[in-house]
PDB file of C-alpha atoms in Angstrom:
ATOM      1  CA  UNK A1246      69.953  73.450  87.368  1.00 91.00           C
ATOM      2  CA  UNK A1247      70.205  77.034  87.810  1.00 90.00           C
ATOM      3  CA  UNK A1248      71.653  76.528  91.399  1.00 93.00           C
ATOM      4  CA  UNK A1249      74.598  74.540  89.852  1.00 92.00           C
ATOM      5  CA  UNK A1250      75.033  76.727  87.316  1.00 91.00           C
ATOM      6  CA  UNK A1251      75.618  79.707  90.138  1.00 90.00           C
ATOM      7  CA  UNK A1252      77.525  76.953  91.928  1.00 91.00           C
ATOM      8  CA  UNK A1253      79.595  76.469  88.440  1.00 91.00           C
ATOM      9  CA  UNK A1254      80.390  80.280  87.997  1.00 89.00           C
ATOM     10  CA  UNK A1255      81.172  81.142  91.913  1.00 88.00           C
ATOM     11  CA  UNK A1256      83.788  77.754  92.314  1.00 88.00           C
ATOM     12  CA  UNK A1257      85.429  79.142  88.892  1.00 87.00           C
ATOM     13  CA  UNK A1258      86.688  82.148  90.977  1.00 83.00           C
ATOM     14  CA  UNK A1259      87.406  80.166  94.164  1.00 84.00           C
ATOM     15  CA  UNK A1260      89.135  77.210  92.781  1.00 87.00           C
ATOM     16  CA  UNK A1261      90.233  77.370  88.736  1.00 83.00           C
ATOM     17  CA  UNK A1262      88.536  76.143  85.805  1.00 80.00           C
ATOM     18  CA  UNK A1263      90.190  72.734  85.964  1.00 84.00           C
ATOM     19  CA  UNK A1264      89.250  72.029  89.324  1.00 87.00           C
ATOM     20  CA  UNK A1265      87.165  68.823  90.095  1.00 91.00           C
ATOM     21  CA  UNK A1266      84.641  70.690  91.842  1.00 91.00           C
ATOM     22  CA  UNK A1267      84.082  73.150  89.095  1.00 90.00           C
ATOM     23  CA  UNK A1268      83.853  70.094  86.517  1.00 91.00           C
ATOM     24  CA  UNK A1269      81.400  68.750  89.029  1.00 93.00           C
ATOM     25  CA  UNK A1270      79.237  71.316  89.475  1.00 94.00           C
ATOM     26  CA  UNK A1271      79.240  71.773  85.394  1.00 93.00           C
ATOM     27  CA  UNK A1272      78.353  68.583  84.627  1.00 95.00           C
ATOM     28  CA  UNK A1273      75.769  68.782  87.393  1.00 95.00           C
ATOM     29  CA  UNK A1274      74.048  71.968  85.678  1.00 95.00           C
ATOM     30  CA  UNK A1275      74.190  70.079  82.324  1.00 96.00           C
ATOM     31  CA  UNK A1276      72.526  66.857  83.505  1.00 97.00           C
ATOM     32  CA  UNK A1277      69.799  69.252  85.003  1.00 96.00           C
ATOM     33  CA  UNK A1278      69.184  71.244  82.420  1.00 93.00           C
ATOM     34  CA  UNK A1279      69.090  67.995  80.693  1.00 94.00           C
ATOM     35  CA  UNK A1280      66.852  66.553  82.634  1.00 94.00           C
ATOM     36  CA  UNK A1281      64.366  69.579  82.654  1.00 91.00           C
ATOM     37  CA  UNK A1282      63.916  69.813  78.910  1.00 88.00           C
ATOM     38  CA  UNK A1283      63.267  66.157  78.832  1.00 91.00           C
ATOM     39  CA  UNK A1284      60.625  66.233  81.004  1.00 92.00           C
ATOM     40  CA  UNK A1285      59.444  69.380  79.737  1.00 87.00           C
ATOM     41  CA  UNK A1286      59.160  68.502  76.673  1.00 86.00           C
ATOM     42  CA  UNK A1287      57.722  64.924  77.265  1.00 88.00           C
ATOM     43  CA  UNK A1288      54.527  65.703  79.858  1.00 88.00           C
ATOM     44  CA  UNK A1289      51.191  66.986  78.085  1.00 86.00           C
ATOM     45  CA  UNK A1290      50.593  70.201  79.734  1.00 84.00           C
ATOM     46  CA  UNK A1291      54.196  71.729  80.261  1.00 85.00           C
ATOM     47  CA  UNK A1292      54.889  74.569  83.099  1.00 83.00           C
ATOM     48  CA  UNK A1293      57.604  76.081  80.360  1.00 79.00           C
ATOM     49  CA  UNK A1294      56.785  75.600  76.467  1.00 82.00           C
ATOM     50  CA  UNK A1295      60.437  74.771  74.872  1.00 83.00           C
ATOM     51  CA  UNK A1296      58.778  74.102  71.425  1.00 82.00           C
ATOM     52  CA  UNK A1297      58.328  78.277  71.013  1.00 87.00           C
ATOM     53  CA  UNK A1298      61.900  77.922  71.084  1.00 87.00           C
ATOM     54  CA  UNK A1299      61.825  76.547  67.316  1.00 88.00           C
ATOM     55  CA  UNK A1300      61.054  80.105  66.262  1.00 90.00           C
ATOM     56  CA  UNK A1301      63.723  81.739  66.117  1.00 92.00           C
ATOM     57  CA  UNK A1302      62.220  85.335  66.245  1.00 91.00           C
ATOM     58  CA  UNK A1303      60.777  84.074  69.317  1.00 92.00           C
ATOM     59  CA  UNK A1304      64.710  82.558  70.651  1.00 93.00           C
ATOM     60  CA  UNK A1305      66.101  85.710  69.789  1.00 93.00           C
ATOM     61  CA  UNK A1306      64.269  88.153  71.584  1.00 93.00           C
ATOM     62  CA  UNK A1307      64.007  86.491  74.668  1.00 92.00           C
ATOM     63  CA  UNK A1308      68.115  85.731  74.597  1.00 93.00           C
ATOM     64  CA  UNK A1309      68.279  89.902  73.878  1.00 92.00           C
ATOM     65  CA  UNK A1310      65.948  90.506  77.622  1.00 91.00           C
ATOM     66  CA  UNK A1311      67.950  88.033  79.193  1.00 91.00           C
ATOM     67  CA  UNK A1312      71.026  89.807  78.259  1.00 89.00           C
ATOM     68  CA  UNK A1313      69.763  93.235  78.299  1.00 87.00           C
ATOM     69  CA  UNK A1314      68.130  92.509  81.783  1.00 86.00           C
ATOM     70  CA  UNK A1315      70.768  91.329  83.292  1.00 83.00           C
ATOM     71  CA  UNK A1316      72.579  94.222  82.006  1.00 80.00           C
ATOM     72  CA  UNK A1317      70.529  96.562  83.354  1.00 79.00           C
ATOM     73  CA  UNK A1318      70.071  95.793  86.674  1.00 80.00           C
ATOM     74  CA  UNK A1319      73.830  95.986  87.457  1.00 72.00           C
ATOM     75  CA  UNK A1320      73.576  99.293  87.953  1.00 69.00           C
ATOM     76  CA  UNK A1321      70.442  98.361  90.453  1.00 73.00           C
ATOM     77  CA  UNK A1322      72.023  96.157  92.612  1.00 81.00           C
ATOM     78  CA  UNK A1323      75.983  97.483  92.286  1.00 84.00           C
ATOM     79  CA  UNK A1324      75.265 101.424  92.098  1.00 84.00           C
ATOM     80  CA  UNK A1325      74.438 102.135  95.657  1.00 89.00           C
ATOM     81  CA  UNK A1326      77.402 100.754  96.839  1.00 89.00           C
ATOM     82  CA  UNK A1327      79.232 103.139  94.452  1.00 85.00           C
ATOM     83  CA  UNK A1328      77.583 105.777  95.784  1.00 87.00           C
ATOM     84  CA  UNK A1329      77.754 104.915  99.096  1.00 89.00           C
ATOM     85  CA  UNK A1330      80.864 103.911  99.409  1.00 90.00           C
ATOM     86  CA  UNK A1331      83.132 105.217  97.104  1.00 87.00           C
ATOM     87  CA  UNK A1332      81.358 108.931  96.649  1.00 87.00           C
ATOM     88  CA  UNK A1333      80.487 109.066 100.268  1.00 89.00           C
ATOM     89  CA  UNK A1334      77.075 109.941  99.848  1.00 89.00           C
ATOM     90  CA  UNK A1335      74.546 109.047 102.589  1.00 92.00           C
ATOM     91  CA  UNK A1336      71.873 105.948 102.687  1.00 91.00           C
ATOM     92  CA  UNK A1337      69.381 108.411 102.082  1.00 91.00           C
ATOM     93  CA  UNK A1338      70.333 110.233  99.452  1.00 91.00           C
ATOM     94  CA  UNK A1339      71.820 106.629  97.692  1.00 90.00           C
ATOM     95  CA  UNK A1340      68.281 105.832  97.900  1.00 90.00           C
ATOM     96  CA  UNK A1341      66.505 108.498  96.571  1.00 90.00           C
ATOM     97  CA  UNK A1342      68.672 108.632  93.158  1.00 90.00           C
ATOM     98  CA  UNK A1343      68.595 104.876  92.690  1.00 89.00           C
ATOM     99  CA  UNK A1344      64.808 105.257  92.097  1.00 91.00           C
ATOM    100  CA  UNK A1345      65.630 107.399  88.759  1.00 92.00           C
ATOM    101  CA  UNK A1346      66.567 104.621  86.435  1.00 90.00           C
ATOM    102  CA  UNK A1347      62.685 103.146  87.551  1.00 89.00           C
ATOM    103  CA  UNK A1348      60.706 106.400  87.578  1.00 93.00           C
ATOM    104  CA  UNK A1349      62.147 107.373  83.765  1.00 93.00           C
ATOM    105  CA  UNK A1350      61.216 103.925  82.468  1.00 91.00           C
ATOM    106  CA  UNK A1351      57.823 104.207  84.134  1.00 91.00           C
ATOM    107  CA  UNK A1352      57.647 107.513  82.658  1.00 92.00           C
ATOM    108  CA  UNK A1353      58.943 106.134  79.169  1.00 91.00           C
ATOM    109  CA  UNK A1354      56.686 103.115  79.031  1.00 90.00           C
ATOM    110  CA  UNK A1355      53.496 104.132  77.851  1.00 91.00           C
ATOM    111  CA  UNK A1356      54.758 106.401  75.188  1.00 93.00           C
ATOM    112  CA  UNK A1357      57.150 103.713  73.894  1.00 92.00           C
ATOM    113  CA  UNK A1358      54.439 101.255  73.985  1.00 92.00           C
ATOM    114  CA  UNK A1359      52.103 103.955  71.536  1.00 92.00           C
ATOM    115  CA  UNK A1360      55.035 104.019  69.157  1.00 92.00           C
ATOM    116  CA  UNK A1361      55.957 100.112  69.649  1.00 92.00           C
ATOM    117  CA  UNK A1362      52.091  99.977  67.913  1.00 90.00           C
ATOM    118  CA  UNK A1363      53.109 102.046  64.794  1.00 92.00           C
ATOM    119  CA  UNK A1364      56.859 101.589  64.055  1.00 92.00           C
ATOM    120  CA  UNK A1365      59.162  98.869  63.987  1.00 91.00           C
ATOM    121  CA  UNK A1366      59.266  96.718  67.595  1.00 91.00           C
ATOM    122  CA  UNK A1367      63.044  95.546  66.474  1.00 91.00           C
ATOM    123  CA  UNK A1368      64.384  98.619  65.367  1.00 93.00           C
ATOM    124  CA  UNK A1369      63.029 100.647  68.890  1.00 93.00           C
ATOM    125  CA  UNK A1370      65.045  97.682  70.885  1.00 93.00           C
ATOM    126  CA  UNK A1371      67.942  98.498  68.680  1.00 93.00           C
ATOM    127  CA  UNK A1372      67.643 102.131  69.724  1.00 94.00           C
ATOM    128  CA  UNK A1373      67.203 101.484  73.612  1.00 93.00           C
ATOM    129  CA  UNK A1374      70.112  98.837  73.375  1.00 92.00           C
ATOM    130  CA  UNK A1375      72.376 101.389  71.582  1.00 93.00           C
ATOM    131  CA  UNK A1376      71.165 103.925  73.919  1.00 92.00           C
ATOM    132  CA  UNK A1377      71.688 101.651  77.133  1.00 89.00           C
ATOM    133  CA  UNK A1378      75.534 101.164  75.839  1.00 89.00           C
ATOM    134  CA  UNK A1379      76.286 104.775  75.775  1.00 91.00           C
ATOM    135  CA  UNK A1380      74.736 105.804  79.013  1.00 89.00           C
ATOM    136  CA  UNK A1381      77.383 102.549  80.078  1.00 85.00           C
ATOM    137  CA  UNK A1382      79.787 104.608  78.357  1.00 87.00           C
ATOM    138  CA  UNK A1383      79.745 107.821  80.149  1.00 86.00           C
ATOM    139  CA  UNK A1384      79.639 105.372  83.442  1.00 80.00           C
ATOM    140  CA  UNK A1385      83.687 104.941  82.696  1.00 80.00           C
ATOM    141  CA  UNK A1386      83.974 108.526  83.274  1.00 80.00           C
ATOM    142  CA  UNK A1387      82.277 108.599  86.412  1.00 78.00           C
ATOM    143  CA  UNK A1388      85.446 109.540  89.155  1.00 74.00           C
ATOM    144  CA  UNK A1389      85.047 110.341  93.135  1.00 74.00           C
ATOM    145  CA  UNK A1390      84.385 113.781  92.372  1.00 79.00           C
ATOM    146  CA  UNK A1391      80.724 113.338  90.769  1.00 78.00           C
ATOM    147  CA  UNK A1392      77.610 115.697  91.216  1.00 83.00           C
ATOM    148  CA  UNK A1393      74.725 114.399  92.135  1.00 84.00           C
ATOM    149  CA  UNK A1394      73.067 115.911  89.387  1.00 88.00           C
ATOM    150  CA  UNK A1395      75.288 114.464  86.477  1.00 87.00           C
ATOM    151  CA  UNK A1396      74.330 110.905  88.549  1.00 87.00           C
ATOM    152  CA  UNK A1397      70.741 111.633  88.076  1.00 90.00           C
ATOM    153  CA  UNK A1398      70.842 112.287  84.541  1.00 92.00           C
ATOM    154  CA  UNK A1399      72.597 109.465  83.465  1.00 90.00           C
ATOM    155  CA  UNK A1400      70.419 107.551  85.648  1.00 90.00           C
ATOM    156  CA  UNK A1401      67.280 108.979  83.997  1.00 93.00           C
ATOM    157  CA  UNK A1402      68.843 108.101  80.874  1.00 93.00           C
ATOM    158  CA  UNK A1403      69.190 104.568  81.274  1.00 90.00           C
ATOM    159  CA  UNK A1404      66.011 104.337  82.603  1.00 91.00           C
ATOM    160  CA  UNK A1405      64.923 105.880  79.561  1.00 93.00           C
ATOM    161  CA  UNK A1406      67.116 103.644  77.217  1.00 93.00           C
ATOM    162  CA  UNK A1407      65.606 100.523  79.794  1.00 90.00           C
ATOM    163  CA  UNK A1408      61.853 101.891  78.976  1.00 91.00           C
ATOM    164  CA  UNK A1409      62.754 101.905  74.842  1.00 93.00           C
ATOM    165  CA  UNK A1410      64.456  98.252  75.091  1.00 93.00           C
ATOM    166  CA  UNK A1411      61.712  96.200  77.255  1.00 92.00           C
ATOM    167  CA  UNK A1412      58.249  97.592  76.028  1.00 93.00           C
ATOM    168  CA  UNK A1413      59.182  97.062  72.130  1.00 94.00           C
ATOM    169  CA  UNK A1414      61.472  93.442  73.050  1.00 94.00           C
ATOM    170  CA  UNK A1415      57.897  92.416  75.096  1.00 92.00           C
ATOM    171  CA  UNK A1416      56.123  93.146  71.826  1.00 93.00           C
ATOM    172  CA  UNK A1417      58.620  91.004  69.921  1.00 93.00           C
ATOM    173  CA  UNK A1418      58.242  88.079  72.239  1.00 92.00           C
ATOM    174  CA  UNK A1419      54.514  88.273  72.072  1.00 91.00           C
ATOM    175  CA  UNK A1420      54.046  88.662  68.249  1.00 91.00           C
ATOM    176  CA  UNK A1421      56.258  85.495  67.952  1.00 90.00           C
ATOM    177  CA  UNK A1422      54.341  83.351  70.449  1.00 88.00           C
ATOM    178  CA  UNK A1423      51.343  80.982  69.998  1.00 86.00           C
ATOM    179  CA  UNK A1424      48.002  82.983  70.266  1.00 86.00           C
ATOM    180  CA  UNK A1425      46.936  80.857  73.514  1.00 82.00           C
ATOM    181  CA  UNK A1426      50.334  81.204  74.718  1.00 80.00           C
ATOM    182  CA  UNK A1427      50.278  84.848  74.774  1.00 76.00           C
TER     183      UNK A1427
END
């Protein structure tokens, strides 16, 4: 299923959105997908639980790290070739600064995770989300003539704004799942 749908998205680009194959590889993902919740939801002991989905506390959550995460890790995989490529900087330096965004959200984790256990789980995702969308904000400024160290701090910001968004999101998931599910 999640093959096709790849298949789906890539053949929009190469043929059209009318094309046969792109119909094809559509209707492909949704008889898979199809096919997998039926099953899923039909065998006694289940490898993925789509009844937590009935909670919609539960739905949301996950759809907001699915979202966010795949947010997020643009920067991971398309960033070094911006820096690379179109600053000029070397492999080595590339991959020294690309570690930021994971160091400040290592850094940020346990500290979110202490105030995920006395404030509000949903309004600390709201906060890393919000702050996630302006560190993508200042990205649209970001020309051929950068500094290193103006990369590293917006880096270290949205690892910061990734450390606020997952720890308190993870609690949110959690709190809305099944006690032998967790």
């Amino acid at each position: 299923a999640s093959i096709t749908l790849v298949l789906a998205i890539s053949s929009v680009h190469v043929f059209s959105l009318t094309d046969r194959i792109t119909a094809g590889f559509a209707l492909a993902t949704l008889a898979f997908w199809t096919l997998a919740i039926v099953y899923e939801s039909a065998i006694e002991d289940p490898a993925f639980e789509i009844a937590l989905f009935k909670n919609r506390h539960f739905t949301s959550a996950n759809i907001a790290y699915v979202l966010l995460k795949m947010v997020f890790n643009g920067p991971v995989f398309l960033f070094p070739f911006y820096l690379h490529l179109v600053l000029g900087w070397s492999y080595e330096l590339t991959s020294i600064v690309i570690i930021v965004p994971g160091a400040a959200m290592l850094l940020t984790c346990p500290g979110v995770g202490a105030l995920t256990d006395r404030y509000s789980a949903r309004t600390l995702s709201v906060i890393g989300a919000l702050g996630a969308a302006a560190v993508y904000l200042v990205f649209f400024a970001f020309t051929v003539d950068l500094a290193p160290a103006a990369v590293v701090i917006v880096l270290f910001l949205l690892g910061l704004a990734r450390g606020v968004f997952l720890v308190p999101n993870t609690k949110l998931i959690l709190d809305h799942s099944p006690r032998h599910m967790k």
